[in-house]
Amino acid sequence: MTSAAASSDLLDLVRDIAVRAGEYALEARRNGVSVAATKSTPTDIVTAVDRDTEELIRSLILDARPDDGIVGEEGAAHIGTSGLDWIVDPIDGTVNFLYGLPAWAVSVAVAEGGGADAAGGPGAIDGTTLAGVVSNPVTGELFEANLGGGARAGARTLGVNRGVPLHQALVATGFGYAADVRRQQAEVLLGVLPSIRDIRRNGSAALDLCALAAGRIDAFYEHGLNAWDHAAGGLIAREAGARVAGPHGGPENSELLVAAAPGLHEELVALLRSAGMQA
Ligand code: IPD
Ligand code: CA
């Protein structure tokens, strides 16, 4: 299943499911949305649409590929036997979704030989991501990649900005939901901001990684992501030429994800370390 041709076949299904889920969530958003529950903290929210969209994705996957595994942000879990695992964020950017800001997306990826939260630690993708789609139903943009097949937005091939020096780099990041985590993130940011062009906080890690792939930002880093936040976007950024890595250059995980073109990536990691980043 690891050939580019096989991952391209899989991508057709991933795309179909992500688009249908995006249409569903957009229509549901028009009918109104409210907080259904809070999760890790009072600001870490879930709406009924997050849950219903994940359930739709789950049923579409199992209809098409009943032997695959599934892990989803809102609790979808299915142990598979095929060796393929789907990693699903029904709505990445839930706070934007709640407030009616346009930066939210459906993120769907398929990995072979592991799935989420395995050997690379919490938030890591163990195995190889074969195909990933990030759909922003508000803008109509559809970002996608398959392993070895490049990254695209519609008909446009994506490529990261190259040769950008650190002091000229537009860098996106995000913050966790827990106050103590945010305090540390803000302290690191204090050390980063004076040395770069500027910071962006868009509110969706999946879309940040796609923005990197599309050359709309030069780099992205975040501490505390889950596998479903970065599974599809990480493949899209890599296939667009980014280096995507985690602690000590190993796999990205919930400790750290840094993504940028080679060269800038190393400069940013060094800056993050000097700014007090622990990983
Ligand atoms: C969040 C978004 C946000 C990032 C957070 C994630 P959610 O996902 O990706 O940009 O900063 O770390 O948890 O909660 O909107 O699915
Ligand atoms: Ca998310």
PDB file of C-alpha atoms and ligand atoms in Angstrom:
ATOM      1  CA  MET A   1       0.000   0.000   0.000  1.00  0.00           C
ATOM      2  CA  THR A   2       2.988   2.348   0.286  1.00  0.00           C
ATOM      3  CA  SER A   3       3.357   3.220  -3.405  1.00  0.00           C
ATOM      4  CA  ALA A   4       2.425   6.700  -4.619  1.00  0.00           C
ATOM      5  CA  ALA A   5      -0.246   5.098  -6.836  1.00  0.00           C
ATOM      6  CA  ALA A   6      -1.842   3.305  -3.872  1.00  0.00           C
ATOM      7  CA  SER A   7      -1.781   6.427  -1.711  1.00  0.00           C
ATOM      8  CA  SER A   8      -3.336   8.329  -4.603  1.00  0.00           C
ATOM      9  CA  ASP A   9      -6.259   5.857  -4.710  1.00  0.00           C
ATOM     10  CA  LEU A  10      -6.698   6.299  -0.975  1.00  0.00           C
ATOM     11  CA  LEU A  11      -6.587  10.061  -1.386  1.00  0.00           C
ATOM     12  CA  ASP A  12      -9.709   9.965  -3.576  1.00  0.00           C
ATOM     13  CA  LEU A  13     -11.648   8.457  -0.675  1.00  0.00           C
ATOM     14  CA  VAL A  14     -10.110  10.782   1.928  1.00  0.00           C
ATOM     15  CA  ARG A  15     -11.052  13.778  -0.246  1.00  0.00           C
ATOM     16  CA  ASP A  16     -14.597  12.568  -0.770  1.00  0.00           C
ATOM     17  CA  ILE A  17     -15.119  12.081   2.971  1.00  0.00           C
ATOM     18  CA  ALA A  18     -13.520  15.407   3.962  1.00  0.00           C
ATOM     19  CA  VAL A  19     -15.585  17.345   1.419  1.00  0.00           C
ATOM     20  CA  ARG A  20     -18.846  15.722   2.492  1.00  0.00           C
ATOM     21  CA  ALA A  21     -18.046  16.349   6.154  1.00  0.00           C
ATOM     22  CA  GLY A  22     -17.168  19.983   5.399  1.00  0.00           C
ATOM     23  CA  GLU A  23     -20.453  20.532   3.563  1.00  0.00           C
ATOM     24  CA  TYR A  24     -22.314  19.012   6.494  1.00  0.00           C
ATOM     25  CA  ALA A  25     -20.535  21.197   9.087  1.00  0.00           C
ATOM     26  CA  LEU A  26     -21.013  24.369   7.027  1.00  0.00           C
ATOM     27  CA  GLU A  27     -24.731  23.717   6.653  1.00  0.00           C
ATOM     28  CA  ALA A  28     -25.032  22.925  10.365  1.00  0.00           C
ATOM     29  CA  ARG A  29     -23.165  26.174  11.175  1.00  0.00           C
ATOM     30  CA  ARG A  30     -25.798  28.134   9.224  1.00  0.00           C
ATOM     31  CA  ASN A  31     -28.466  26.637  11.485  1.00  0.00           C
ATOM     32  CA  GLY A  32     -26.669  27.933  14.573  1.00  0.00           C
ATOM     33  CA  VAL A  33     -24.069  26.541  16.891  1.00  0.00           C
ATOM     34  CA  SER A  34     -23.495  26.500  20.618  1.00  0.00           C
ATOM     35  CA  VAL A  35     -21.136  24.884  23.103  1.00  0.00           C
ATOM     36  CA  ALA A  36     -22.211  21.321  23.933  1.00  0.00           C
ATOM     37  CA  ALA A  37     -19.545  20.651  26.566  1.00  0.00           C
ATOM     38  CA  THR A  38     -16.108  21.642  27.752  1.00  0.00           C
ATOM     39  CA  LYS A  39     -13.165  19.276  27.715  1.00  0.00           C
ATOM     40  CA  SER A  40      -9.727  19.798  29.312  1.00  0.00           C
ATOM     41  CA  THR A  41     -10.465  23.378  30.487  1.00  0.00           C
ATOM     42  CA  PRO A  42     -13.491  25.747  30.386  1.00  0.00           C
ATOM     43  CA  THR A  43     -12.161  27.251  27.125  1.00  0.00           C
ATOM     44  CA  ASP A  44     -11.569  23.851  25.462  1.00  0.00           C
ATOM     45  CA  ILE A  45     -14.979  23.379  23.922  1.00  0.00           C
ATOM     46  CA  VAL A  46     -16.901  20.962  21.756  1.00  0.00           C
ATOM     47  CA  THR A  47     -20.071  21.741  19.813  1.00  0.00           C
ATOM     48  CA  ALA A  48     -22.733  19.294  18.743  1.00  0.00           C
ATOM     49  CA  VAL A  49     -21.539  19.890  15.185  1.00  0.00           C
ATOM     50  CA  ASP A  50     -18.023  18.656  16.056  1.00  0.00           C
ATOM     51  CA  ARG A  51     -19.549  15.433  17.374  1.00  0.00           C
ATOM     52  CA  ASP A  52     -22.049  14.949  14.558  1.00  0.00           C
ATOM     53  CA  THR A  53     -19.428  15.679  11.907  1.00  0.00           C
ATOM     54  CA  GLU A  54     -17.064  13.146  13.442  1.00  0.00           C
ATOM     55  CA  GLU A  55     -19.861  10.571  13.534  1.00  0.00           C
ATOM     56  CA  LEU A  56     -20.574  11.216   9.855  1.00  0.00           C
ATOM     57  CA  ILE A  57     -16.890  10.780   9.001  1.00  0.00           C
ATOM     58  CA  ARG A  58     -16.729   7.604  11.062  1.00  0.00           C
ATOM     59  CA  SER A  59     -19.704   6.065   9.289  1.00  0.00           C
ATOM     60  CA  LEU A  60     -18.398   7.041   5.836  1.00  0.00           C
ATOM     61  CA  ILE A  61     -15.021   5.441   6.614  1.00  0.00           C
ATOM     62  CA  LEU A  62     -16.551   2.234   7.959  1.00  0.00           C
ATOM     63  CA  ASP A  63     -18.956   1.980   5.010  1.00  0.00           C
ATOM     64  CA  ALA A  64     -16.034   2.122   2.586  1.00  0.00           C
ATOM     65  CA  ARG A  65     -13.306   0.386   4.586  1.00  0.00           C
ATOM     66  CA  PRO A  66     -14.708  -1.577   7.544  1.00  0.00           C
ATOM     67  CA  ASP A  67     -11.348  -3.129   8.441  1.00  0.00           C
ATOM     68  CA  ASP A  68      -9.488   0.165   8.962  1.00  0.00           C
ATOM     69  CA  GLY A  69      -8.870   1.712  12.372  1.00  0.00           C
ATOM     70  CA  ILE A  70     -10.089   5.189  13.350  1.00  0.00           C
ATOM     71  CA  VAL A  71      -9.023   7.704  15.962  1.00  0.00           C
ATOM     72  CA  GLY A  72     -10.896  10.990  16.214  1.00  0.00           C
ATOM     73  CA  GLU A  73     -10.671  14.113  18.365  1.00  0.00           C
ATOM     74  CA  GLU A  74     -14.186  13.734  19.736  1.00  0.00           C
ATOM     75  CA  GLY A  75     -13.690  10.119  20.738  1.00  0.00           C
ATOM     76  CA  ALA A  76     -14.257   8.099  17.593  1.00  0.00           C
ATOM     77  CA  ALA A  77     -12.233   4.952  18.094  1.00  0.00           C
ATOM     78  CA  HIS A  78     -12.262   1.795  16.069  1.00  0.00           C
ATOM     79  CA  ILE A  79      -9.607  -0.877  16.208  1.00  0.00           C
ATOM     80  CA  GLY A  80      -8.819  -2.010  12.698  1.00  0.00           C
ATOM     81  CA  THR A  81      -7.248  -5.115  11.259  1.00  0.00           C
ATOM     82  CA  SER A  82      -6.092  -3.820   7.865  1.00  0.00           C
ATOM     83  CA  GLY A  83      -2.979  -1.961   9.066  1.00  0.00           C
ATOM     84  CA  LEU A  84      -4.454   1.399   8.017  1.00  0.00           C
ATOM     85  CA  ASP A  85      -5.628   3.959  10.561  1.00  0.00           C
ATOM     86  CA  TRP A  86      -7.664   7.102   9.913  1.00  0.00           C
ATOM     87  CA  ILE A  87      -6.833  10.154  12.006  1.00  0.00           C
ATOM     88  CA  VAL A  88      -9.725  12.596  12.121  1.00  0.00           C
ATOM     89  CA  ASP A  89     -10.288  16.126  13.383  1.00  0.00           C
ATOM     90  CA  PRO A  90     -13.912  16.872  12.453  1.00  0.00           C
ATOM     91  CA  ILE A  91     -13.446  20.595  13.094  1.00  0.00           C
ATOM     92  CA  ASP A  92      -9.975  21.971  13.675  1.00  0.00           C
ATOM     93  CA  GLY A  93     -10.424  25.550  14.836  1.00  0.00           C
ATOM     94  CA  THR A  94     -13.521  24.902  16.915  1.00  0.00           C
ATOM     95  CA  VAL A  95     -13.309  28.306  18.653  1.00  0.00           C
ATOM     96  CA  ASN A  96     -13.264  30.039  15.237  1.00  0.00           C
ATOM     97  CA  PHE A  97     -16.213  27.853  14.221  1.00  0.00           C
ATOM     98  CA  LEU A  98     -18.132  28.919  17.320  1.00  0.00           C
ATOM     99  CA  TYR A  99     -17.460  32.625  16.749  1.00  0.00           C
ATOM    100  CA  GLY A 100     -18.107  32.579  12.995  1.00  0.00           C
ATOM    101  CA  LEU A 101     -14.485  33.216  12.030  1.00  0.00           C
ATOM    102  CA  PRO A 102     -13.571  31.523   8.743  1.00  0.00           C
ATOM    103  CA  ALA A 103     -10.405  29.645   9.806  1.00  0.00           C
ATOM    104  CA  TRP A 104     -11.735  26.197  10.600  1.00  0.00           C
ATOM    105  CA  ALA A 105     -11.337  22.966   8.687  1.00  0.00           C
ATOM    106  CA  VAL A 106     -12.103  19.292   8.486  1.00  0.00           C
ATOM    107  CA  SER A 107      -8.859  17.310   8.683  1.00  0.00           C
ATOM    108  CA  VAL A 108      -8.708  13.661   7.609  1.00  0.00           C
ATOM    109  CA  ALA A 109      -5.588  11.525   7.179  1.00  0.00           C
ATOM    110  CA  VAL A 110      -4.743   7.852   6.737  1.00  0.00           C
ATOM    111  CA  ALA A 111      -1.587   6.301   8.152  1.00  0.00           C
ATOM    112  CA  GLU A 112      -0.108   2.886   7.587  1.00  0.00           C
ATOM    113  CA  GLY A 113       1.590   0.837  10.251  1.00  0.00           C
ATOM    114  CA  GLY A 114       0.693   2.546  13.474  1.00  0.00           C
ATOM    115  CA  GLY A 115      -1.942   5.211  13.796  1.00  0.00           C
ATOM    116  CA  ALA A 116      -1.986   7.881  16.486  1.00  0.00           C
ATOM    117  CA  ASP A 117      -0.319   7.983  19.889  1.00  0.00           C
ATOM    118  CA  ALA A 118       2.088   5.114  19.460  1.00  0.00           C
ATOM    119  CA  ALA A 119       5.889   4.903  19.591  1.00  0.00           C
ATOM    120  CA  GLY A 120       6.547   8.609  19.034  1.00  0.00           C
ATOM    121  CA  GLY A 121       4.715   9.403  22.276  1.00  0.00           C
ATOM    122  CA  PRO A 122       1.420  11.205  22.844  1.00  0.00           C
ATOM    123  CA  GLY A 123       0.371  13.263  19.859  1.00  0.00           C
ATOM    124  CA  ALA A 124       2.707  11.439  17.486  1.00  0.00           C
ATOM    125  CA  ILE A 125       1.756   9.501  14.398  1.00  0.00           C
ATOM    126  CA  ASP A 126       3.431   6.148  14.484  1.00  0.00           C
ATOM    127  CA  GLY A 127       3.779   4.745  11.009  1.00  0.00           C
ATOM    128  CA  THR A 128       3.580   6.605   7.749  1.00  0.00           C
ATOM    129  CA  THR A 129       0.886   9.036   6.711  1.00  0.00           C
ATOM    130  CA  LEU A 130      -0.197   8.038   3.203  1.00  0.00           C
ATOM    131  CA  ALA A 131      -2.852  10.621   2.366  1.00  0.00           C
ATOM    132  CA  GLY A 132      -4.316  13.717   3.951  1.00  0.00           C
ATOM    133  CA  VAL A 133      -6.958  16.323   3.169  1.00  0.00           C
ATOM    134  CA  VAL A 134      -7.740  19.594   4.941  1.00  0.00           C
ATOM    135  CA  SER A 135     -10.993  21.154   3.779  1.00  0.00           C
ATOM    136  CA  ASN A 136     -11.967  24.721   4.653  1.00  0.00           C
ATOM    137  CA  PRO A 137     -15.637  24.797   3.672  1.00  0.00           C
ATOM    138  CA  VAL A 138     -15.985  28.559   4.276  1.00  0.00           C
ATOM    139  CA  THR A 139     -13.364  29.548   1.688  1.00  0.00           C
ATOM    140  CA  GLY A 140     -13.930  26.440  -0.439  1.00  0.00           C
ATOM    141  CA  GLU A 141     -10.215  25.627  -0.292  1.00  0.00           C
ATOM    142  CA  LEU A 142      -9.234  21.992  -0.372  1.00  0.00           C
ATOM    143  CA  PHE A 143      -5.633  21.154   0.536  1.00  0.00           C
ATOM    144  CA  GLU A 144      -4.423  17.623  -0.096  1.00  0.00           C
ATOM    145  CA  ALA A 145      -1.385  15.422  -0.409  1.00  0.00           C
ATOM    146  CA  ASN A 146      -0.472  11.811  -0.887  1.00  0.00           C
ATOM    147  CA  LEU A 147       2.860  10.310   0.040  1.00  0.00           C
ATOM    148  CA  GLY A 148       5.358  10.917  -2.744  1.00  0.00           C
ATOM    149  CA  GLY A 149       2.719  12.618  -4.875  1.00  0.00           C
ATOM    150  CA  GLY A 150       3.151  16.264  -3.876  1.00  0.00           C
ATOM    151  CA  ALA A 151       0.686  18.677  -2.280  1.00  0.00           C
ATOM    152  CA  ARG A 152      -2.078  20.585  -4.009  1.00  0.00           C
ATOM    153  CA  ALA A 153      -4.852  23.097  -3.445  1.00  0.00           C
ATOM    154  CA  GLY A 154      -7.296  22.361  -6.252  1.00  0.00           C
ATOM    155  CA  ALA A 155      -5.223  22.348  -9.444  1.00  0.00           C
ATOM    156  CA  ARG A 156      -2.371  24.349  -7.867  1.00  0.00           C
ATOM    157  CA  THR A 157       0.788  22.535  -6.769  1.00  0.00           C
ATOM    158  CA  LEU A 158       1.925  23.788  -3.385  1.00  0.00           C
ATOM    159  CA  GLY A 159       5.475  24.713  -2.395  1.00  0.00           C
ATOM    160  CA  VAL A 160       6.909  26.311   0.724  1.00  0.00           C
ATOM    161  CA  ASN A 161       8.824  29.587   0.599  1.00  0.00           C
ATOM    162  CA  ARG A 162      12.556  28.911   0.387  1.00  0.00           C
ATOM    163  CA  GLY A 163      15.583  30.962   1.337  1.00  0.00           C
ATOM    164  CA  VAL A 164      13.747  33.160   3.849  1.00  0.00           C
ATOM    165  CA  PRO A 165      16.097  34.324   6.629  1.00  0.00           C
ATOM    166  CA  LEU A 166      14.804  34.042  10.170  1.00  0.00           C
ATOM    167  CA  HIS A 167      14.527  37.792  10.726  1.00  0.00           C
ATOM    168  CA  GLN A 168      12.237  38.028   7.651  1.00  0.00           C
ATOM    169  CA  ALA A 169      10.116  35.006   8.517  1.00  0.00           C
ATOM    170  CA  LEU A 170       6.373  35.238   9.113  1.00  0.00           C
ATOM    171  CA  VAL A 171       5.792  32.547  11.744  1.00  0.00           C
ATOM    172  CA  ALA A 172       2.483  31.062  12.866  1.00  0.00           C
ATOM    173  CA  THR A 173       1.929  29.392  16.199  1.00  0.00           C
ATOM    174  CA  GLY A 174      -0.887  28.356  18.494  1.00  0.00           C
ATOM    175  CA  PHE A 175      -1.618  28.015  22.178  1.00  0.00           C
ATOM    176  CA  GLY A 176      -3.017  25.213  24.286  1.00  0.00           C
ATOM    177  CA  TYR A 177      -6.115  25.487  26.445  1.00  0.00           C
ATOM    178  CA  ALA A 178      -4.491  25.099  29.887  1.00  0.00           C
ATOM    179  CA  ALA A 179      -3.347  28.288  31.669  1.00  0.00           C
ATOM    180  CA  ASP A 180       0.025  26.921  32.804  1.00  0.00           C
ATOM    181  CA  VAL A 181       0.818  25.686  29.277  1.00  0.00           C
ATOM    182  CA  ARG A 182      -0.132  29.079  27.859  1.00  0.00           C
ATOM    183  CA  ARG A 183       2.123  30.868  30.330  1.00  0.00           C
ATOM    184  CA  GLN A 184       5.113  28.826  29.101  1.00  0.00           C
ATOM    185  CA  GLN A 185       4.101  29.345  25.476  1.00  0.00           C
ATOM    186  CA  ALA A 186       3.873  33.098  26.039  1.00  0.00           C
ATOM    187  CA  GLU A 187       7.319  33.128  27.665  1.00  0.00           C
ATOM    188  CA  VAL A 188       8.851  31.371  24.658  1.00  0.00           C
ATOM    189  CA  LEU A 189       7.020  33.762  22.346  1.00  0.00           C
ATOM    190  CA  LEU A 190       8.592  36.728  24.153  1.00  0.00           C
ATOM    191  CA  GLY A 191      11.985  35.437  23.091  1.00  0.00           C
ATOM    192  CA  VAL A 192      10.900  34.670  19.518  1.00  0.00           C
ATOM    193  CA  LEU A 193       8.965  37.779  18.477  1.00  0.00           C
ATOM    194  CA  PRO A 194      11.862  40.295  18.412  1.00  0.00           C
ATOM    195  CA  SER A 195      13.860  38.046  16.030  1.00  0.00           C
ATOM    196  CA  ILE A 196      11.289  37.404  13.274  1.00  0.00           C
ATOM    197  CA  ARG A 197       9.080  39.412  10.886  1.00  0.00           C
ATOM    198  CA  ASP A 198       5.890  38.803  12.868  1.00  0.00           C
ATOM    199  CA  ILE A 199       3.635  36.194  14.441  1.00  0.00           C
ATOM    200  CA  ARG A 200       0.262  34.890  13.251  1.00  0.00           C
ATOM    201  CA  ARG A 201      -2.234  33.025  15.462  1.00  0.00           C
ATOM    202  CA  ASN A 202      -4.894  31.743  13.097  1.00  0.00           C
ATOM    203  CA  GLY A 203      -6.607  29.243  15.413  1.00  0.00           C
ATOM    204  CA  SER A 204      -6.310  26.072  13.353  1.00  0.00           C
ATOM    205  CA  ALA A 205      -3.082  24.088  13.322  1.00  0.00           C
ATOM    206  CA  ALA A 206      -4.284  22.108  10.290  1.00  0.00           C
ATOM    207  CA  LEU A 207      -4.786  25.325   8.309  1.00  0.00           C
ATOM    208  CA  ASP A 208      -1.481  26.754   9.618  1.00  0.00           C
ATOM    209  CA  LEU A 209       0.343  23.776   8.094  1.00  0.00           C
ATOM    210  CA  CYS A 210      -1.543  24.262   4.812  1.00  0.00           C
ATOM    211  CA  ALA A 211      -0.721  27.993   4.855  1.00  0.00           C
ATOM    212  CA  LEU A 212       2.931  27.021   5.217  1.00  0.00           C
ATOM    213  CA  ALA A 213       2.597  24.640   2.257  1.00  0.00           C
ATOM    214  CA  ALA A 214       0.986  27.419   0.197  1.00  0.00           C
ATOM    215  CA  GLY A 215       3.687  29.998   1.024  1.00  0.00           C
ATOM    216  CA  ARG A 216       1.331  32.224   3.014  1.00  0.00           C
ATOM    217  CA  ILE A 217       3.551  31.956   6.073  1.00  0.00           C
ATOM    218  CA  ASP A 218       7.186  30.878   6.333  1.00  0.00           C
ATOM    219  CA  ALA A 219       7.113  28.674   9.416  1.00  0.00           C
ATOM    220  CA  PHE A 220       4.839  27.152  12.041  1.00  0.00           C
ATOM    221  CA  TYR A 221       5.533  25.801  15.503  1.00  0.00           C
ATOM    222  CA  GLU A 222       3.383  24.694  18.398  1.00  0.00           C
ATOM    223  CA  HIS A 223       3.685  22.775  21.659  1.00  0.00           C
ATOM    224  CA  GLY A 224       0.833  20.542  22.774  1.00  0.00           C
ATOM    225  CA  LEU A 225      -0.781  19.445  19.515  1.00  0.00           C
ATOM    226  CA  ASN A 226      -2.630  16.165  19.172  1.00  0.00           C
ATOM    227  CA  ALA A 227      -2.136  13.792  16.264  1.00  0.00           C
ATOM    228  CA  TRP A 228      -5.461  14.786  14.669  1.00  0.00           C
ATOM    229  CA  ASP A 229      -4.385  18.454  14.587  1.00  0.00           C
ATOM    230  CA  HIS A 230      -1.326  17.785  12.427  1.00  0.00           C
ATOM    231  CA  ALA A 231      -1.758  14.394  10.682  1.00  0.00           C
ATOM    232  CA  ALA A 232      -3.127  15.688   7.353  1.00  0.00           C
ATOM    233  CA  GLY A 233      -1.507  19.142   7.476  1.00  0.00           C
ATOM    234  CA  GLY A 234       1.879  17.656   8.347  1.00  0.00           C
ATOM    235  CA  LEU A 235       1.856  15.479   5.217  1.00  0.00           C
ATOM    236  CA  ILE A 236       0.685  18.429   3.091  1.00  0.00           C
ATOM    237  CA  ALA A 237       3.505  20.636   4.432  1.00  0.00           C
ATOM    238  CA  ARG A 238       6.102  17.883   3.923  1.00  0.00           C
ATOM    239  CA  GLU A 239       4.968  17.160   0.392  1.00  0.00           C
ATOM    240  CA  ALA A 240       5.250  20.912  -0.270  1.00  0.00           C
ATOM    241  CA  GLY A 241       8.904  20.797   0.779  1.00  0.00           C
ATOM    242  CA  ALA A 242       8.787  21.613   4.484  1.00  0.00           C
ATOM    243  CA  ARG A 243      10.810  19.906   7.141  1.00  0.00           C
ATOM    244  CA  VAL A 244       8.321  18.861   9.817  1.00  0.00           C
ATOM    245  CA  ALA A 245       9.832  17.549  13.050  1.00  0.00           C
ATOM    246  CA  GLY A 246       9.469  17.294  16.790  1.00  0.00           C
ATOM    247  CA  PRO A 247      11.790  17.134  19.787  1.00  0.00           C
ATOM    248  CA  HIS A 248      15.483  16.745  18.894  1.00  0.00           C
ATOM    249  CA  GLY A 249      14.615  16.398  15.209  1.00  0.00           C
ATOM    250  CA  GLY A 250      12.542  13.255  15.836  1.00  0.00           C
ATOM    251  CA  PRO A 251       8.869  12.758  14.987  1.00  0.00           C
ATOM    252  CA  GLU A 252       6.501  15.623  15.739  1.00  0.00           C
ATOM    253  CA  ASN A 253       4.392  14.940  18.800  1.00  0.00           C
ATOM    254  CA  SER A 254       2.498  16.685  21.574  1.00  0.00           C
ATOM    255  CA  GLU A 255       5.731  18.103  22.976  1.00  0.00           C
ATOM    256  CA  LEU A 256       6.665  19.951  19.811  1.00  0.00           C
ATOM    257  CA  LEU A 257       6.047  20.423  16.121  1.00  0.00           C
ATOM    258  CA  VAL A 258       8.241  22.762  14.076  1.00  0.00           C
ATOM    259  CA  ALA A 259       7.667  23.105  10.322  1.00  0.00           C
ATOM    260  CA  ALA A 260       9.532  25.271   7.819  1.00  0.00           C
ATOM    261  CA  ALA A 261      11.732  24.992   4.744  1.00  0.00           C
ATOM    262  CA  PRO A 262      15.106  23.345   5.470  1.00  0.00           C
ATOM    263  CA  GLY A 263      17.504  25.998   6.727  1.00  0.00           C
ATOM    264  CA  LEU A 264      14.840  28.190   8.279  1.00  0.00           C
ATOM    265  CA  HIS A 265      13.699  25.139  10.233  1.00  0.00           C
ATOM    266  CA  GLU A 266      17.070  24.789  11.970  1.00  0.00           C
ATOM    267  CA  GLU A 267      17.287  28.542  12.619  1.00  0.00           C
ATOM    268  CA  LEU A 268      13.841  28.556  14.199  1.00  0.00           C
ATOM    269  CA  VAL A 269      14.615  25.537  16.398  1.00  0.00           C
ATOM    270  CA  ALA A 270      17.767  27.292  17.649  1.00  0.00           C
ATOM    271  CA  LEU A 271      15.760  30.447  18.386  1.00  0.00           C
ATOM    272  CA  LEU A 272      13.082  28.458  20.224  1.00  0.00           C
ATOM    273  CA  ARG A 273      15.763  26.811  22.348  1.00  0.00           C
ATOM    274  CA  SER A 274      17.366  30.147  23.195  1.00  0.00           C
ATOM    275  CA  ALA A 275      13.864  31.402  24.065  1.00  0.00           C
ATOM    276  CA  GLY A 276      13.518  28.663  26.666  1.00  0.00           C
ATOM    277  CA  MET A 277      11.721  25.913  24.769  1.00  0.00           C
ATOM    278  CA  GLN A 278      12.122  22.701  26.746  1.00  0.00           C
ATOM    279  CA  ALA A 279      11.803  20.054  23.980  1.00  0.00           C
TER     280      ALA A 279
HETATM  281  C1  IPD B   1      -6.819  23.575  18.192  1.00  0.00           C
HETATM  282  C2  IPD B   1      -6.372  24.397  17.025  1.00  0.00           C
HETATM  283  C3  IPD B   1      -5.471  25.518  17.502  1.00  0.00           C
HETATM  284  C4  IPD B   1      -4.279  25.007  18.273  1.00  0.00           C
HETATM  285  C5  IPD B   1      -4.752  24.136  19.427  1.00  0.00           C
HETATM  286  C6  IPD B   1      -5.649  23.005  18.911  1.00  0.00           C
HETATM  287  P1  IPD B   1      -9.262  22.493  18.046  1.00  0.00           P
HETATM  288  O1  IPD B   1      -7.653  22.496  17.779  1.00  0.00           O
HETATM  289  O2  IPD B   1      -5.658  23.609  16.092  1.00  0.00           O
HETATM  290  O3  IPD B   1      -4.972  26.293  16.419  1.00  0.00           O
HETATM  291  O4  IPD B   1      -3.551  26.101  18.760  1.00  0.00           O
HETATM  292  O5  IPD B   1      -3.590  23.591  20.041  1.00  0.00           O
HETATM  293  O6  IPD B   1      -6.094  22.242  20.015  1.00  0.00           O
HETATM  294  O7  IPD B   1      -9.444  22.440  19.532  1.00  0.00           O
HETATM  295  O8  IPD B   1      -9.801  23.727  17.439  1.00  0.00           O
HETATM  296  O9  IPD B   1      -9.703  21.246  17.339  1.00  0.00           O
HETATM  297 CA    CA B   2      -7.907  20.230  16.502  1.00  0.00          CA
END
